XYZ file of C-alpha atoms in Angstrom:
443
model
C 10.830 19.448 1.394
C 7.366 19.561 2.207
C 4.623 20.553 0.478
C 1.904 23.179 1.162
C 0.402 22.491 -2.931
C -3.733 22.426 -1.357
C -5.075 18.757 -2.593
C -5.781 20.179 -5.737
C -2.295 21.908 -6.270
C -0.750 18.398 -5.179
C -2.788 16.543 -7.680
C -2.496 18.490 -10.383
C 1.736 18.737 -9.752
C 0.976 15.193 -9.541
C -0.212 14.382 -12.574
C 3.330 16.256 -14.808
C 1.687 19.896 -14.278
C 5.949 20.543 -12.415
C 8.918 18.819 -11.076
C 8.007 18.210 -7.058
C 9.988 16.754 -4.167
C 7.705 15.451 -1.147
C 8.485 14.243 2.293
C 6.175 12.349 3.792
C 6.014 11.376 7.175
C 5.592 7.340 8.779
C 3.897 6.991 11.054
C 5.320 7.101 14.080
C 3.848 3.873 15.210
C 4.979 2.108 11.684
C 8.839 3.016 12.965
C 9.760 0.961 15.041
C 7.755 -2.849 13.452
C 9.889 -1.256 10.108
C 13.243 -0.925 11.942
C 15.632 -3.298 10.503
C 13.874 -3.347 6.940
C 15.473 -0.842 4.918
C 13.775 1.638 6.370
C 16.181 4.271 8.186
C 14.525 7.656 8.391
C 11.548 7.955 9.424
C 10.196 9.385 6.417
C 10.458 8.163 2.584
C 11.462 11.234 -0.294
C 8.738 11.255 -3.318
C 9.882 12.195 -6.691
C 8.041 12.622 -9.620
C 9.518 14.386 -13.244
C 8.432 17.681 -15.755
C 6.698 15.780 -18.257
C 5.946 17.706 -21.671
C 1.909 17.648 -21.561
C -0.704 16.080 -18.823
C -2.285 12.549 -18.418
C -5.102 12.907 -19.251
C -6.817 10.609 -17.263
C -4.919 12.550 -14.468
C -6.808 15.643 -15.733
C -9.835 13.592 -15.225
C -9.418 12.518 -11.075
C -8.595 16.532 -11.140
C -11.736 17.483 -12.103
C -13.354 14.932 -9.876
C -10.603 15.873 -6.768
C -12.526 20.102 -7.625
C -16.093 19.405 -7.352
C -15.012 16.961 -4.038
C -13.264 19.964 -2.876
C -16.384 22.609 -3.367
C -19.192 20.161 -2.313
C -16.613 19.683 1.626
C -16.515 23.550 1.162
C -20.145 23.790 1.097
C -20.137 21.358 3.646
C -21.129 18.615 1.406
C -19.012 15.253 3.002
C -18.319 12.958 0.394
C -17.207 9.386 0.633
C -14.738 8.009 -1.925
C -13.139 4.632 -3.617
C -9.568 4.037 -2.316
C -7.310 1.601 -3.576
C -4.224 0.187 -1.716
C -1.292 -2.562 -1.139
C -1.127 -4.036 2.437
C 1.385 -5.652 3.733
C 1.167 -7.870 6.304
C 2.929 -6.207 9.309
C 6.782 -6.922 9.920
C 5.673 -7.961 12.910
C 3.296 -10.224 11.806
C 0.565 -8.607 13.415
C -2.791 -6.711 11.126
C -1.569 -5.530 8.061
C -0.602 -3.063 6.955
C -2.044 -0.096 4.187
C -0.188 2.027 1.416
C -3.114 4.399 -0.317
C -2.163 4.079 -4.552
C -3.028 8.408 -4.653
C -1.924 9.070 -8.306
C -2.943 7.848 -11.725
C 0.641 6.310 -12.240
C 2.008 4.863 -8.611
C 6.371 2.640 -9.817
C 6.605 0.329 -7.427
C 11.286 -0.733 -7.292
C 13.828 -0.659 -5.294
C 15.211 2.432 -4.935
C 14.126 4.838 -2.781
C 12.769 7.086 -5.768
C 10.202 4.899 -6.284
C 6.966 5.936 -5.316
C 6.513 2.430 -3.636
C 9.921 1.820 -2.611
C 10.630 -2.666 -2.429
C 14.133 -2.225 -0.167
C 14.834 -5.943 -1.014
C 17.673 -7.985 -3.353
C 15.027 -9.288 -5.464
C 13.238 -6.195 -6.348
C 14.295 -4.201 -9.529
C 15.357 -0.588 -9.264
C 12.678 0.021 -11.591
C 10.142 -3.362 -11.648
C 6.989 -2.257 -12.091
C 4.813 0.241 -12.751
C 0.321 -0.137 -11.335
C -1.439 3.019 -13.825
C -5.193 3.878 -12.380
C -8.080 4.151 -14.671
C -11.060 3.645 -15.192
C -12.273 0.284 -14.725
C -9.276 -0.209 -11.641
C -5.811 -0.395 -11.839
C -3.215 -1.920 -14.377
C -0.167 -3.591 -13.507
C 2.859 -4.391 -15.873
C 6.131 -4.989 -15.373
C 8.346 -3.198 -16.765
C 11.363 -6.688 -17.714
C 11.820 -7.193 -14.063
C 14.710 -9.394 -13.434
C 12.739 -11.901 -10.954
C 9.143 -10.999 -12.838
C 5.897 -10.030 -11.408
C 3.297 -12.413 -9.886
C -0.686 -12.240 -9.743
C -2.342 -14.486 -8.139
C 0.525 -17.097 -7.710
C 1.187 -16.004 -11.705
C 4.228 -14.297 -14.060
C 2.487 -11.922 -15.988
C 3.682 -11.046 -19.627
C 2.302 -6.936 -20.422
C -0.418 -5.836 -18.790
C -2.858 -7.329 -16.562
C -6.124 -5.237 -14.706
C -6.157 -5.710 -11.183
C -9.282 -6.982 -9.249
C -10.013 -6.242 -5.594
C -8.131 -8.948 -3.838
C -5.674 -10.058 -5.988
C -2.770 -10.728 -4.762
C 0.408 -9.588 -6.197
C 4.421 -10.127 -6.021
C 7.332 -8.445 -6.936
C 10.475 -10.982 -6.761
C 8.909 -12.730 -3.783
C 8.242 -9.873 -1.798
C 4.393 -10.608 -1.349
C 1.310 -7.616 -1.264
C -2.033 -7.779 -2.068
C -4.472 -4.613 -3.898
C -7.877 -3.481 -2.041
C -10.215 -1.423 -2.560
C -12.274 0.019 0.517
C -15.090 3.486 -0.085
C -13.382 5.524 2.897
C -13.792 9.902 3.636
C -11.510 11.647 1.459
C -9.360 12.427 4.904
C -9.497 8.431 6.157
C -5.766 7.839 3.771
C -2.675 7.587 5.434
C 1.026 7.426 3.509
C 2.750 5.076 4.546
C 5.579 2.553 3.460
C 5.362 -1.709 3.330
C 8.295 -3.904 3.372
C 8.455 -7.479 4.446
C 11.163 -9.710 4.777
C 11.013 -13.326 2.675
C 13.171 -15.795 0.663
C 13.081 -15.762 -2.608
C 10.374 -18.235 -3.061
C 7.269 -16.984 -3.070
C 5.360 -16.759 0.371
C 1.780 -17.489 0.613
C 0.927 -16.339 3.706
C -1.746 -14.635 1.718
C -4.250 -16.912 0.141
C -5.538 -16.459 -2.811
C -9.433 -15.774 -4.060
C -10.543 -12.751 -1.479
C -12.979 -11.175 -4.123
C -14.190 -14.724 -4.891
C -15.167 -15.088 -1.072
C -17.138 -11.705 -1.190
C -19.119 -13.056 -4.087
C -19.668 -16.118 -2.190
C -20.724 -13.748 1.152
C -22.552 -11.777 -1.624
C -24.785 -14.086 -2.660
C -24.938 -17.468 0.433
C -23.318 -19.299 -1.503
C -22.484 -21.925 0.909
C -24.638 -24.986 2.783
C -24.694 -26.584 6.502
C -24.305 -30.070 7.096
C -25.063 -31.612 10.658
C -23.783 -33.731 13.075
C -25.711 -35.541 15.712
C -24.194 -34.564 19.279
C -26.244 -38.096 20.974
C -26.548 -39.586 25.050
C -23.453 -42.050 25.719
C -25.527 -45.032 24.511
C -26.249 -43.618 21.275
C -29.705 -41.788 21.336
C -30.043 -38.773 19.050
C -29.067 -35.377 22.065
C -28.255 -32.385 19.370
C -27.566 -31.562 16.036
C -24.569 -29.363 15.856
C -24.966 -26.975 12.675
C -20.852 -26.759 9.942
C -20.644 -25.015 7.737
C -18.999 -25.884 3.577
C -19.181 -23.849 0.525
C -19.749 -23.589 -3.218
C -18.034 -21.482 -5.306
C -16.623 -23.250 -7.569
C -13.000 -21.131 -7.120
C -13.073 -21.882 -3.651
C -12.083 -24.963 -1.055
C -15.201 -25.988 0.511
C -13.837 -26.593 4.095
C -14.795 -23.953 7.066
C -11.006 -24.181 7.986
C -9.538 -22.787 4.024
C -12.839 -20.646 4.183
C -11.760 -18.081 7.449
C -8.137 -18.230 6.766
C -8.994 -16.156 3.537
C -11.483 -14.154 5.003
C -9.184 -13.649 7.932
C -6.760 -12.329 5.803
C -9.299 -9.983 4.283
C -11.391 -8.860 7.890
C -14.283 -11.112 6.408
C -14.064 -13.933 8.943
C -17.386 -11.872 10.779
C -19.597 -11.991 8.180
C -18.333 -15.354 6.795
C -19.339 -16.852 10.327
C -23.077 -14.981 10.102
C -23.606 -16.422 6.409
C -23.115 -20.145 7.812
C -25.815 -19.721 11.279
C -27.815 -18.159 9.309
C -28.284 -21.141 6.282
C -27.675 -23.650 8.585
C -30.890 -22.344 10.661
C -32.503 -21.704 7.654
C -31.538 -25.014 6.108
C -32.573 -26.411 9.783
C -35.776 -25.429 10.391
C -37.109 -26.561 6.831
C -36.218 -29.704 8.599
C -36.205 -30.278 11.626
C -38.236 -27.182 13.460
C -38.365 -28.347 16.640
C -34.265 -29.433 16.813
C -32.138 -28.479 19.049
C -29.378 -27.000 16.926
C -25.144 -25.616 18.042
C -24.066 -22.541 15.927
C -20.727 -21.846 15.738
C -19.337 -18.588 16.142
C -16.052 -16.953 14.902
C -13.383 -15.036 18.262
C -13.037 -11.914 16.554
C -16.722 -11.610 16.802
C -16.902 -11.449 20.668
C -15.218 -7.953 20.149
C -17.842 -6.577 19.055
C -20.718 -8.711 21.503
C -23.482 -6.615 20.075
C -23.728 -7.153 17.474
C -22.988 -11.230 18.089
C -25.943 -10.686 20.211
C -28.543 -9.082 17.219
C -26.863 -11.659 14.977
C -28.910 -13.876 16.653
C -31.404 -12.457 16.848
C -32.356 -11.850 14.592
C -32.288 -15.561 14.126
C -34.337 -16.433 16.995
C -36.804 -14.017 16.241
C -37.156 -15.741 12.651
C -37.102 -19.293 13.720
C -38.858 -19.506 17.649
C -39.109 -23.771 17.322
C -35.488 -24.190 17.211
C -33.044 -24.475 20.199
C -30.174 -22.900 20.368
C -26.988 -22.956 21.472
C -24.372 -20.946 20.448
C -20.454 -21.921 21.101
C -17.940 -20.239 21.405
C -13.945 -20.834 21.176
C -12.005 -20.008 24.835
C -9.914 -18.423 22.103
C -12.338 -15.417 21.796
C -12.966 -15.786 26.031
C -10.854 -12.871 27.715
C -12.941 -10.356 29.062
C -15.044 -11.543 32.413
C -17.872 -9.158 32.413
C -18.580 -9.563 28.342
C -18.564 -13.178 28.733
C -21.160 -12.894 31.610
C -23.285 -10.023 29.695
C -23.804 -12.673 26.733
C -24.067 -15.153 28.717
C -27.410 -13.209 30.567
C -28.318 -11.664 27.061
C -28.695 -15.200 25.697
C -30.310 -16.809 28.139
C -33.168 -14.272 28.095
C -33.406 -15.390 24.624
C -33.519 -19.170 25.160
C -29.952 -19.194 23.596
C -27.365 -21.684 25.122
C -24.218 -20.811 25.713
C -20.774 -23.839 24.935
C -16.972 -23.370 25.227
C -15.742 -24.643 22.071
C -12.732 -26.924 22.002
C -12.356 -26.548 25.918
C -8.018 -27.738 25.779
C -6.949 -26.732 21.920
C -5.535 -22.982 23.406
C -5.445 -21.235 27.001
C -8.393 -23.633 29.038
C -9.255 -20.722 30.759
C -10.427 -21.822 34.163
C -11.162 -19.126 35.159
C -13.664 -18.075 33.281
C -15.165 -22.198 33.696
C -15.244 -21.007 37.245
C -16.430 -17.713 37.065
C -19.382 -17.910 34.089
C -19.948 -21.670 33.824
C -20.995 -21.885 30.352
C -24.057 -24.621 29.924
C -22.480 -26.863 27.983
C -18.499 -27.867 27.945
C -17.046 -28.693 25.265
C -13.685 -31.181 24.963
C -12.145 -30.380 21.527
C -11.150 -34.057 20.534
C -7.011 -32.957 20.392
C -7.220 -34.574 24.306
C -10.222 -37.671 23.132
C -8.520 -38.734 20.453
C -6.408 -42.059 21.732
C -7.668 -41.143 25.184
C -8.004 -45.337 25.869
C -3.596 -45.233 24.687
C -3.181 -42.144 27.066
C -1.542 -42.184 30.349
C -3.502 -42.508 33.375
C -2.649 -38.759 34.709
C -4.306 -37.668 31.019
C -7.358 -39.957 31.469
C -7.016 -38.450 35.978
C -7.033 -35.056 35.079
C -9.895 -35.340 32.099
C -11.746 -37.021 34.752
C -11.338 -34.294 37.050
C -12.265 -31.167 35.217
C -15.418 -33.324 33.428
C -16.665 -34.010 37.655
C -15.744 -29.901 38.557
C -18.170 -28.755 35.087
C -20.889 -31.036 36.149
C -21.543 -30.202 39.510
C -21.425 -26.869 38.428
C -24.375 -27.534 35.856
C -22.295 -27.530 32.885
C -22.462 -30.211 30.355
C -20.038 -31.665 29.552
C -18.941 -33.125 25.656
C -15.919 -34.730 24.016
C -15.638 -34.161 20.566
C -13.955 -36.598 18.516
C -14.755 -39.859 19.730
C -13.815 -42.127 16.204
C -13.647 -45.521 18.295
C -15.332 -47.711 20.660
C -12.077 -47.866 23.174
C -12.715 -43.850 23.147
C -16.334 -43.957 23.589
C -16.311 -45.964 27.211
C -12.953 -44.368 28.030
C -14.873 -41.044 28.261
C -17.672 -42.546 29.962
C -15.447 -43.816 32.299
C -14.314 -40.255 33.105
C -17.347 -38.570 33.469
C -18.612 -37.328 30.446
C -22.207 -36.449 29.184
C -22.499 -36.148 25.479
C -20.585 -38.203 23.217
C -20.046 -36.104 18.664
C -17.817 -38.089 16.834
C -17.292 -40.037 13.592
C -18.247 -43.191 15.764
C -21.752 -42.354 15.801
C -22.474 -39.870 12.327
C -20.577 -38.152 10.113
C -21.985 -34.394 9.408
C -24.757 -34.865 6.752
C -26.808 -32.422 4.630
C -29.625 -33.757 6.249
C -30.517 -33.662 10.106
C -30.607 -37.102 11.716
C -34.418 -37.859 13.065
C -34.804 -38.530 16.906
C -34.423 -42.220 18.401
């Protein structure tokens, strides 16, 4: 039956004060996602058995809940720290969250578990997650295939931290801690189909990445952008991590950031540190700065971040690179271009040709710079004539519209000669310079 208890009464019952059977409905939009993944009904049945005495921790939490309830009745809205178990949706798009809303949460294959993982490699009663004053504690309950934290099998109890990746058997999840309004939590069920190996869908190290961002543990390196004769034209700033527990390269860092919705924060930090470093070394340089495709979902926030850089580093002549994967709305893209020009900031379409190669955006909102992806430039001297002719036509069209063309990833003299023949105005790549900590001086 569906419980009609008040939040305080419900919490007391969950703490073991009385027996309760509760039917928790799944959100309608999740039912179709989880069809075929062990969920055959639109609800999950949870049971909590009566215990002879209440958990002291639960009594403390109930007291806090009573206080929050009383404050709420007086019109005071309190935020709360919410722990969730997150998993990649079976559709592969987005994350599904299951709130840890009880003092103790059992994990297992059977439906009577608080957190049901209906997979054969998960034991009937597999593990238990307990809340403590310091956070969460995970305990394996003698499971057959084991319980893992950050890919290490646990023995006994292990404290969990924000961003830890956990496996029950081969099933992969992540624990997350967020500050939310009390009514923001919603019940749901997470179930994934995996093979018998520990997957790496959720990269490990989110808590380290959060520290990297908070403590600005990044640096900038700079790669020259030159004219075909080798004269320095501009410099592109590239971010690197300097946290010992994490990779230094931007690609794995952004992969980790995207799994925890930190990619925008990381991208902004890279730009900020790069502009500060460039301003100290060469305050009058032309500096190309990168953005993450997710930032184009909030143009105003992106412009605000660029405005802060513009006001604090006025000597820099900056160009903002946007990836074609983030280009979809012509109106927003045109507004972005207009606003950037008002701040004397150029616009570049980065990695052109790596994805959808949006010709409509190129013709209707022509950028200041068009950077041809290195995948198109690599071994271009050995490519069929039809490919070179196509790139030549694109370069001619862009140059005719006032857009400056740039070939990325030029590594050999033969590639350089071919790019010059195709009409590329600027060159970037290892043939002229690798990324270095110092901005190169003009000739």
